[in-house]
Short mmCIF file of C-alpha atoms and ligand atoms in Angstrom, two decimals:
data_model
loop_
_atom_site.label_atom_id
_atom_site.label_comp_id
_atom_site.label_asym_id
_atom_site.label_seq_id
_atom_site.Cartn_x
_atom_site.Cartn_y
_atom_site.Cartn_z
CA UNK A 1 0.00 0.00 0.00
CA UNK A 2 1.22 3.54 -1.00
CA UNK A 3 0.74 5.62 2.15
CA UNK A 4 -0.22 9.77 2.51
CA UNK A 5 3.98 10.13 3.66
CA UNK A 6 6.59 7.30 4.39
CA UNK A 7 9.16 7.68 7.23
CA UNK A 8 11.00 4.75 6.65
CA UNK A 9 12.07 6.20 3.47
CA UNK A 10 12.85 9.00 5.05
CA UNK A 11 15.09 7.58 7.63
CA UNK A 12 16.67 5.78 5.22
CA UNK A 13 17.70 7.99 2.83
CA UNK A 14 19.25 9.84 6.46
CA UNK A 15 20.72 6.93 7.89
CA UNK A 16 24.07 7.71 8.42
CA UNK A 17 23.74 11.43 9.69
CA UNK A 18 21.12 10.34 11.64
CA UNK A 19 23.32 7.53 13.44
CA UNK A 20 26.41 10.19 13.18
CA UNK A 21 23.82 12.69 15.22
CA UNK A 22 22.54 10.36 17.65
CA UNK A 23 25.86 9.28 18.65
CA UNK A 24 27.00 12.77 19.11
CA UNK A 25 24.42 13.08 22.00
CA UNK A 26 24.63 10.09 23.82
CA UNK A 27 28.55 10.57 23.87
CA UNK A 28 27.81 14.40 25.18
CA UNK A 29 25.61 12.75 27.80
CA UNK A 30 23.34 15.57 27.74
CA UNK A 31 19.71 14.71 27.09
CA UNK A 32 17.47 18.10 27.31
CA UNK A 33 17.91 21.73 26.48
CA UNK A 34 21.66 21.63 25.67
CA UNK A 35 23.70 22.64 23.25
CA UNK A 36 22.40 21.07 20.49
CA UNK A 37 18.56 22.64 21.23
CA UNK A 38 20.46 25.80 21.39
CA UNK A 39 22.17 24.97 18.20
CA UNK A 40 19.43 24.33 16.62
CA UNK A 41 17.08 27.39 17.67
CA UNK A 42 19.66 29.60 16.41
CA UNK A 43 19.83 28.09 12.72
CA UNK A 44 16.17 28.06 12.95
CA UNK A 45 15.44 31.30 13.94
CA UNK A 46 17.98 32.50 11.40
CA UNK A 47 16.20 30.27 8.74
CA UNK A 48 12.99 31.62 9.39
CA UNK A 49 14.25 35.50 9.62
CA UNK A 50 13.21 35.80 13.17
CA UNK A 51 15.58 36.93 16.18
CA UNK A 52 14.13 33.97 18.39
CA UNK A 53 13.53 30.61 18.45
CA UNK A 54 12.50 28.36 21.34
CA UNK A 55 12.45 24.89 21.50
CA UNK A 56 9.71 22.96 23.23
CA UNK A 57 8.19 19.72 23.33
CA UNK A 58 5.61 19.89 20.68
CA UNK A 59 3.71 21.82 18.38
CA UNK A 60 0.37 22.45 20.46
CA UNK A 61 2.49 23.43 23.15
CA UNK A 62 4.06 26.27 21.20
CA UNK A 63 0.73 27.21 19.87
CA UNK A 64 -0.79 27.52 23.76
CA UNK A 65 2.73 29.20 25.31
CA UNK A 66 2.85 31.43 22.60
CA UNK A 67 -0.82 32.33 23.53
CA UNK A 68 0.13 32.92 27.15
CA UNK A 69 3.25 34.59 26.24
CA UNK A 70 1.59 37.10 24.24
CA UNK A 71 -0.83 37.64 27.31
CA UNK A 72 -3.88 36.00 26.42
CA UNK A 73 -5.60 35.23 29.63
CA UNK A 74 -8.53 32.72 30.59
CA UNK A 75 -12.12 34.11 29.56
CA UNK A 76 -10.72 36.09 26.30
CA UNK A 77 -11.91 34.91 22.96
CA UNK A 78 -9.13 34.04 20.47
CA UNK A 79 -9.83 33.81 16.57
CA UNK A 80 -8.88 30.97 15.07
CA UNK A 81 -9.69 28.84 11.84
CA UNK A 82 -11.87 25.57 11.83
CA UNK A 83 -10.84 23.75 9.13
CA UNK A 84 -7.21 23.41 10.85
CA UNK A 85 -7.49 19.81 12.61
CA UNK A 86 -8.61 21.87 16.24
CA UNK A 87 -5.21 22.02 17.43
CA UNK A 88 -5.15 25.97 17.68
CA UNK A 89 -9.14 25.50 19.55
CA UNK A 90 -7.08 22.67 21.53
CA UNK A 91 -4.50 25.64 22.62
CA UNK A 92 -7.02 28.18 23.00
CA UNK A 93 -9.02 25.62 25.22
CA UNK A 94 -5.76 25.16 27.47
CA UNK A 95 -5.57 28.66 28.51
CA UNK A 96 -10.03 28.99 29.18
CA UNK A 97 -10.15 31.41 26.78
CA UNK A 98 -12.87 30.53 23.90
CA UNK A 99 -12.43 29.97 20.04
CA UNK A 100 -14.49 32.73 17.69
CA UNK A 101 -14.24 30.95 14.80
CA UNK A 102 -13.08 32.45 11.23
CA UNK A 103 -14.39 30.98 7.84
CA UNK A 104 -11.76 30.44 5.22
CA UNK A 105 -11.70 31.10 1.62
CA UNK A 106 -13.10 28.28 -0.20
CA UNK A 107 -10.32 28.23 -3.23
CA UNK A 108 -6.69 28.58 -0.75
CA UNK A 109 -8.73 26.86 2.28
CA UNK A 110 -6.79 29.41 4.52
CA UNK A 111 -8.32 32.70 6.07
CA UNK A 112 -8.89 35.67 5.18
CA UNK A 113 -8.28 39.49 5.72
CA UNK A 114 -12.13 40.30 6.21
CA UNK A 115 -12.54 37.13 7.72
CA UNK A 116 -9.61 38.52 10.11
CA UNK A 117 -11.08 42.05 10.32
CA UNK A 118 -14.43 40.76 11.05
CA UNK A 119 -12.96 39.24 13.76
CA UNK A 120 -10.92 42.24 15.45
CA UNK A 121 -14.80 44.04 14.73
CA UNK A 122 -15.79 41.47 17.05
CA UNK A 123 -13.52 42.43 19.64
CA UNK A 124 -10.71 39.22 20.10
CA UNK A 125 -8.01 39.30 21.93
CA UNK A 126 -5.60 37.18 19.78
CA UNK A 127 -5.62 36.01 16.44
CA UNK A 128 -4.06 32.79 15.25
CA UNK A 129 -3.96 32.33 11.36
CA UNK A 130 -2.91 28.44 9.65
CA UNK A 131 -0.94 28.62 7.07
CA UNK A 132 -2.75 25.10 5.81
CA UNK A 133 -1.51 22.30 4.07
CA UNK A 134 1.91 24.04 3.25
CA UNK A 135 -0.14 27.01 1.61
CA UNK A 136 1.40 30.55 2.67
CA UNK A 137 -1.71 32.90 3.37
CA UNK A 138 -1.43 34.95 0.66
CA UNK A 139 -2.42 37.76 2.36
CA UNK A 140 -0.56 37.76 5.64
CA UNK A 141 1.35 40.92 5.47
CA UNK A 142 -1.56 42.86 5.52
CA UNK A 143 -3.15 40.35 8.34
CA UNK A 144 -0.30 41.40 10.26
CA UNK A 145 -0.63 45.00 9.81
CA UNK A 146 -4.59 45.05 10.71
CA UNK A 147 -3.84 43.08 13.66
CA UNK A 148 -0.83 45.37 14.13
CA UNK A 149 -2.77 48.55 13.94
CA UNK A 150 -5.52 47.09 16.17
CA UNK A 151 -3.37 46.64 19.16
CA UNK A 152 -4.33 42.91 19.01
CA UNK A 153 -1.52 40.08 19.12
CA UNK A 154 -1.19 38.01 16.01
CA UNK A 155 0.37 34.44 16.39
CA UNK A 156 0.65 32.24 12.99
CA UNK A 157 0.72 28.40 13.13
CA UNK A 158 3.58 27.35 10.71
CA UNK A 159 2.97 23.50 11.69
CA UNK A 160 2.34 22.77 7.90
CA UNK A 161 4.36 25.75 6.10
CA UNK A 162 7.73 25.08 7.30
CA UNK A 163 10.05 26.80 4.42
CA UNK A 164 6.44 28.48 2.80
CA UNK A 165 7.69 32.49 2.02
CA UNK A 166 5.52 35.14 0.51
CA UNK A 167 7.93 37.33 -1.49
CA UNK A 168 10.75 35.93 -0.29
CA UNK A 169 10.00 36.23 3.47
CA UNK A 170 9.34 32.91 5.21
CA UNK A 171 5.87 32.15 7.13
CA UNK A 172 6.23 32.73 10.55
CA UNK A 173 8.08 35.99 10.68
CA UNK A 174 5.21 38.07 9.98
CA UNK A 175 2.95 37.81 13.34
CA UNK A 176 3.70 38.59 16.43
CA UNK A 177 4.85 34.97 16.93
CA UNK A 178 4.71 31.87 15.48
CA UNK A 179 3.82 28.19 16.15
CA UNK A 180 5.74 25.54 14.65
CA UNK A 181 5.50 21.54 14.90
CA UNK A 182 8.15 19.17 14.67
CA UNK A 183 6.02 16.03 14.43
CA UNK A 184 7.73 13.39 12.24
CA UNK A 185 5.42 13.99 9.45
CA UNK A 186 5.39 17.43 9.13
CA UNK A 187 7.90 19.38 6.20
CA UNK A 188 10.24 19.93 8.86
CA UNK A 189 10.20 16.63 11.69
CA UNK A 190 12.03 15.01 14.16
CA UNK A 191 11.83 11.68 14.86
CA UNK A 192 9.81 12.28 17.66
CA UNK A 193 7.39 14.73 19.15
CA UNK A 194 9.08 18.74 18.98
CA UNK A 195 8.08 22.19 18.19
CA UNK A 196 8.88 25.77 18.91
CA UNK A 197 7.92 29.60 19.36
CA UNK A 198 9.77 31.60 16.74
CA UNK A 199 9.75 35.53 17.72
CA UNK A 200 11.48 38.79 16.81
CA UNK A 201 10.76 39.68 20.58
CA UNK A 202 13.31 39.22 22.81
CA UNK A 203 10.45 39.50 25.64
CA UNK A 204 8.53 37.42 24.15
CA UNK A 205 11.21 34.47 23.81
CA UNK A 206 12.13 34.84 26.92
CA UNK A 207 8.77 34.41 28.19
CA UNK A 208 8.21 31.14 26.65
CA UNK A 209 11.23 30.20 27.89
CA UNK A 210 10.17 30.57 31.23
CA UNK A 211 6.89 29.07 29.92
CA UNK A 212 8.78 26.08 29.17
CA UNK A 213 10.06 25.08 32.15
CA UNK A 214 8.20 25.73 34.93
CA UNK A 215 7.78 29.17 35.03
CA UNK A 216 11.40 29.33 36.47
CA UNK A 217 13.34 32.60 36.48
CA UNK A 218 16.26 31.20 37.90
CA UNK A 219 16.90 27.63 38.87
CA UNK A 220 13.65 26.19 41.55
CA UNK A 221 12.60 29.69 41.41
CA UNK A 222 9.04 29.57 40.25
CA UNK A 223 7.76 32.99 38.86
CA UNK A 224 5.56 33.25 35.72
CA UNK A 225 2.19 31.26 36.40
CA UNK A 226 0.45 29.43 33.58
CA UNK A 227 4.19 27.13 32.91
CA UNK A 228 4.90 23.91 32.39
CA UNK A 229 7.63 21.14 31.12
CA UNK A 230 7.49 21.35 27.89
CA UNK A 231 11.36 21.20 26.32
CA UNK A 232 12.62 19.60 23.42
CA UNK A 233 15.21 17.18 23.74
CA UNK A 234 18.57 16.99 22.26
CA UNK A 235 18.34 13.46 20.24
CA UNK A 236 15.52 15.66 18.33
CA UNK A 237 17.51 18.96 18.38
CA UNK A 238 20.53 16.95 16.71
CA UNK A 239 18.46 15.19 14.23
CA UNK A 240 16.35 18.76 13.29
CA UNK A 241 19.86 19.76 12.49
CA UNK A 242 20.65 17.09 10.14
CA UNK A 243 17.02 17.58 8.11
CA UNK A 244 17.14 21.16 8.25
CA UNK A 245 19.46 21.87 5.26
CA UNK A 246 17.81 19.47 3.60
CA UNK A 247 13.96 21.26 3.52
CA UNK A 248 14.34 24.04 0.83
CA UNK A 249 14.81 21.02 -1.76
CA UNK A 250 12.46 18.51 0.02
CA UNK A 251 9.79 21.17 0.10
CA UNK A 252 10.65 21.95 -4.19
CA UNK A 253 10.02 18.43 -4.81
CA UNK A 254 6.78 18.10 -2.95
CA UNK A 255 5.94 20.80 -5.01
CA UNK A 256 6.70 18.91 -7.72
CA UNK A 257 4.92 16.20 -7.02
CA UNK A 258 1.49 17.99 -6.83
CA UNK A 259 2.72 20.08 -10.36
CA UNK A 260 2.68 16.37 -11.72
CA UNK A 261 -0.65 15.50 -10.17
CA UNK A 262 -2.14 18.73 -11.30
CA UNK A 263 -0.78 18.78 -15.20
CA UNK A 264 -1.70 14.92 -15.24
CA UNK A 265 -4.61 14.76 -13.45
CA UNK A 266 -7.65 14.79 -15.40
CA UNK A 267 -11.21 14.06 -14.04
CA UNK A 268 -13.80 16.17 -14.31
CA UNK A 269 -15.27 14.95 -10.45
CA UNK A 270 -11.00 16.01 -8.93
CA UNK A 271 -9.92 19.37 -8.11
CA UNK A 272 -6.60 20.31 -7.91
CA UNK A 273 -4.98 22.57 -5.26
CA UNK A 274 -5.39 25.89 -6.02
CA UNK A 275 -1.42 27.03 -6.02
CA UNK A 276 0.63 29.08 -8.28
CA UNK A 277 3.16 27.27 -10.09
CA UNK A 278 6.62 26.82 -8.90
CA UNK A 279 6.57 29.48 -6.44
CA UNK A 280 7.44 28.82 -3.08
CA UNK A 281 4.47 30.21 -0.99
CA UNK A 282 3.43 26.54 -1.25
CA UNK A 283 5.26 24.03 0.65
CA UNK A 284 2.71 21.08 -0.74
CA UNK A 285 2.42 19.70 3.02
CA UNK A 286 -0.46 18.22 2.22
CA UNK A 287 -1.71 17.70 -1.04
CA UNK A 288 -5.56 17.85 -0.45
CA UNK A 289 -7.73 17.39 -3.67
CA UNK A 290 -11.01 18.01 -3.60
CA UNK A 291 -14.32 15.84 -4.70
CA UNK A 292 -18.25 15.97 -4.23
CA UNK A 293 -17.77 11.84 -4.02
CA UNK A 294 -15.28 11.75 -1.61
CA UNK A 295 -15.45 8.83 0.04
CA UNK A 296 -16.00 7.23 -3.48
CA UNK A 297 -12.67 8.29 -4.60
CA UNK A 298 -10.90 7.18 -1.39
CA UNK A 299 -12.55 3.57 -1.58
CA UNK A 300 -11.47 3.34 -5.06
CA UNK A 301 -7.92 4.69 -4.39
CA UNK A 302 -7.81 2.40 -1.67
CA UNK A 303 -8.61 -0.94 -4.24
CA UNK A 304 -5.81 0.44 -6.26
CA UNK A 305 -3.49 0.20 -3.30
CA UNK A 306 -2.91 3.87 -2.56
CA UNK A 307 -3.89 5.00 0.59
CA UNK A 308 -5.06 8.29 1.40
CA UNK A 309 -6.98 10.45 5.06
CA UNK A 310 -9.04 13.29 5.24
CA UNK A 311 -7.51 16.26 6.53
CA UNK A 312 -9.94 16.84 8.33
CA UNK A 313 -13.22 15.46 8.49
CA UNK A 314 -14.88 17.76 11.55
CA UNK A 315 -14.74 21.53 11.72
CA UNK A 316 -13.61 22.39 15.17
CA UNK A 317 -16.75 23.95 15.87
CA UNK A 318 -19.03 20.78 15.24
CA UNK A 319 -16.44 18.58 17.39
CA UNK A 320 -18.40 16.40 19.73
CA UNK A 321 -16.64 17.82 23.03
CA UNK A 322 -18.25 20.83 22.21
CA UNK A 323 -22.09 19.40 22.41
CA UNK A 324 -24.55 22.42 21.27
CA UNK A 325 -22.11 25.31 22.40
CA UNK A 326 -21.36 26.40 18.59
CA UNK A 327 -24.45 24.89 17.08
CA UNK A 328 -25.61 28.66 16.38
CA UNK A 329 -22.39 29.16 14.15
CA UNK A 330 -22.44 28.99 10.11
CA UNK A 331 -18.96 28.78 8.44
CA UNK A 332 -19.90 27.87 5.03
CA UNK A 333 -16.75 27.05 3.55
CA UNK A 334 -15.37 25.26 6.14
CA UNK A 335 -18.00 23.23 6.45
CA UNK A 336 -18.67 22.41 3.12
CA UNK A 337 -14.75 21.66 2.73
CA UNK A 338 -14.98 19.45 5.32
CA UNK A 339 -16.83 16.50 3.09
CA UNK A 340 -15.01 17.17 0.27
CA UNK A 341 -11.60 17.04 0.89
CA UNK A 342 -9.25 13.76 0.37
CA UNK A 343 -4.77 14.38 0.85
CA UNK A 344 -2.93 12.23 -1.71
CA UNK A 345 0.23 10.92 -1.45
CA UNK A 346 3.03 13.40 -1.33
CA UNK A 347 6.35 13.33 0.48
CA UNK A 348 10.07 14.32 -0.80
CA UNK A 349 11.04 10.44 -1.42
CA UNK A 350 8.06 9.55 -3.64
CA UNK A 351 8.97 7.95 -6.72
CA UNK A 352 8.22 9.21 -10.32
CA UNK A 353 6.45 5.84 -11.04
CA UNK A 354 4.72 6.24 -7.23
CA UNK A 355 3.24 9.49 -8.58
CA UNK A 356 2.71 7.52 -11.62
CA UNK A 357 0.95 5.18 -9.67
CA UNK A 358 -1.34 7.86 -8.23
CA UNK A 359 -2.53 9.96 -11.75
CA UNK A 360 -3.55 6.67 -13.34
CA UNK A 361 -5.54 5.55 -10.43
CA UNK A 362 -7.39 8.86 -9.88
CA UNK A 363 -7.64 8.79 -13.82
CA UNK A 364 -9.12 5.39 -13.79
CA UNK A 365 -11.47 6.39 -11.25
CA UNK A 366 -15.10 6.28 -12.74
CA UNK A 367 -17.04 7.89 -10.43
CA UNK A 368 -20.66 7.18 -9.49
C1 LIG B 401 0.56 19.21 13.55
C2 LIG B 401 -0.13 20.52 13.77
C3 LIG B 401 -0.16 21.14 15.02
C4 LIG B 401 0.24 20.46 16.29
O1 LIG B 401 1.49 20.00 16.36
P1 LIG B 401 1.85 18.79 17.39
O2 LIG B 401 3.32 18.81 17.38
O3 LIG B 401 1.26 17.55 16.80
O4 LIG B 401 1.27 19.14 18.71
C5 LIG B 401 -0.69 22.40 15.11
N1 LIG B 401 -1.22 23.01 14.04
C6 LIG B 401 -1.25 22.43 12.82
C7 LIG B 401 -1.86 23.16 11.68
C8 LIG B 401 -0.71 21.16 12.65
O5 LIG B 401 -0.76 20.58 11.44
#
């Protein structure tokens, strides 16, 4: 079965820096936040264009400290997307502040600026914006400028844009602050869980890092309240090091694997990704097609051996936890999006006959 991404082949291809990096560590005999984190936060934040860059254990974690660090407090509502997977409402959650939730726009599947300023109308106290499925929201400059001229904090959730730049400046340097995930499957992972807070704010890095561990400002000396544990390790922080030269090029041939699907794809019931061409605001994350039959091209993908998910099948504000709470809210797009959506098969070490393998079955498809 062709799956959605493939780790082994990633770790393969990595082997022996990976082994090389490991061994490094365990010689050092220094496990967590050491000089290989630090290591890596600088070439991050440097990669990114940011002053800042603070590792911590995972990717909701740097959505919810960045929150706190940027002084959202329980009871305030926070915007937020909910076509995103609820990791942002999961944050938001964390702190007891509530989610008002944006639409997005129904072609990029990623918010927008009067979705944003209807928002700020509204009277939030944050805004988070996803930059979703590797997509670069086109308009965040000027996002960051309303929110900017508002008064009101803007944090952007790079977990799926890692390497995504809108002329030439990379996603995650625009806000405030921004969230970014580590997770093995993500354009940038470690082999385990990871994330960070990237910031041009000195004060606001050095809040999360306080965040991070315990609210410490010096060692057992417990002084910012909301903290928790929540570093990365340096086995991750070493291997992030290895794959981080590496993502400009993985991310251009994810692109090209959805400019193949999209030249050579050719069914009147599949739409492509909307993207524009070889430019890299897209970092082809995911590559999410979309279909009124759905779950008819999934079980048919599935016969041809090619597996494939749904990113993601609930909008945040239908998820059961939240029982009738948001049953008075309409997002259109999002919800409509939700059915319609299927992510192909799309990672740096897909073959050419793998993506092959994928037009001809979606061509094949005859749909009901
Ligand atoms: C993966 C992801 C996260 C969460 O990251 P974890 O490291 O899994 O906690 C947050 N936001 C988005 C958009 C993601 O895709």
């Amino acid at each position: 079965m062709l799956q959605i991404n493939s780790l082994a082949a990633k770790i393969g291809r990595f082997e022996a820096p990976i082994q090389q990096a490991l061994a490094r560590v365990t010689a050092s005999g220094w496990l967590v936040l050491g000089p290989e984190v630090r290591q890596f936060e600088q070439a991050f934040a440097a990669y990114v264009g940011a002053g800042y860059c603070v590792g911590l254990a995972n990717g909701t974690d740097a959505l919810e400290l960045g929150l706190r660090a940027l002084g959202v407090a329980s009871g305030q509502r926070v915007a937020t997307v909910a076509n995103a997977g609820m990791y942002a409402s999961t944050a938001i959650l964390a702190i007891g502040a509530a989610p008002e939730f944006m639409d997005v726009d129904p072609a990029t599947q990623v918010t927008t600026l009067a979705e944003v300023e209807r928002v700020l109308d509204a009277g939030v106290a944050a805004v988070v914006v996803t930059h979703l499925y590797g997509q670069a929201i086109r308009d965040i400059a000027h996002i960051a400028a309303l929110c900017a001229a508002r008064g009101v904090p803007l944090l952007e959730d790079c977990a799926q844009a890692h390497g995504a730049r809108i002329d030439g400046r990379c996603t995650g340097s625009f806000g405030d602050a921004a969230a970014f995930s580590f997770y093995p499957t993500k354009n940038l992972g470690a082999l385990g869980d990871g994330g960070a807070v990237v910031t041009s704010s000195e004060r606001l890095a050095a809040r999360v890092a306080q965040l991070r561990q315990y609210g410490w400002s010096a060692k057992y000396q417990v002084e910012l309240a909301g903290a928790r544990n929540s570093r990365l390790d340096e086995m991750q922080a070493a291997l992030l090091s290895v794959f981080l030269p590496a993502l400009d090029a993985d991310n251009a041939r994810r692109r090209a694997v959805v400019r193949a699907y999209a030249s050579r794809i050719r069914h009147a019931g599949v739409q492509l990704p909307a993207f524009d061409g070889g430019g890299d605001s897209y970092v082809a994350h995911l590559c999410v097609v979309r279909s009124l039959d759905r779950d008819g091209l999934r079980a048919h993908l599935r016969e041809q051996g090619i597996g494939s998910d749904v990113h993601y099948p609930i909008p945040d504000h239908r998820q059961p936890l939240f029982g009738e709470r948001f049953a008075a809210v309409r997002l259109p797009h999002t919800e409509r999006l939700a059915g319609e959506v299927l992510t192909l098969p799309c990672y740096p070490e897909m073959t050419d006959a793998q993506v092959d393998q994928v037009i001809e079955a979606v061509n094949q498809w005859q749909a009901a």
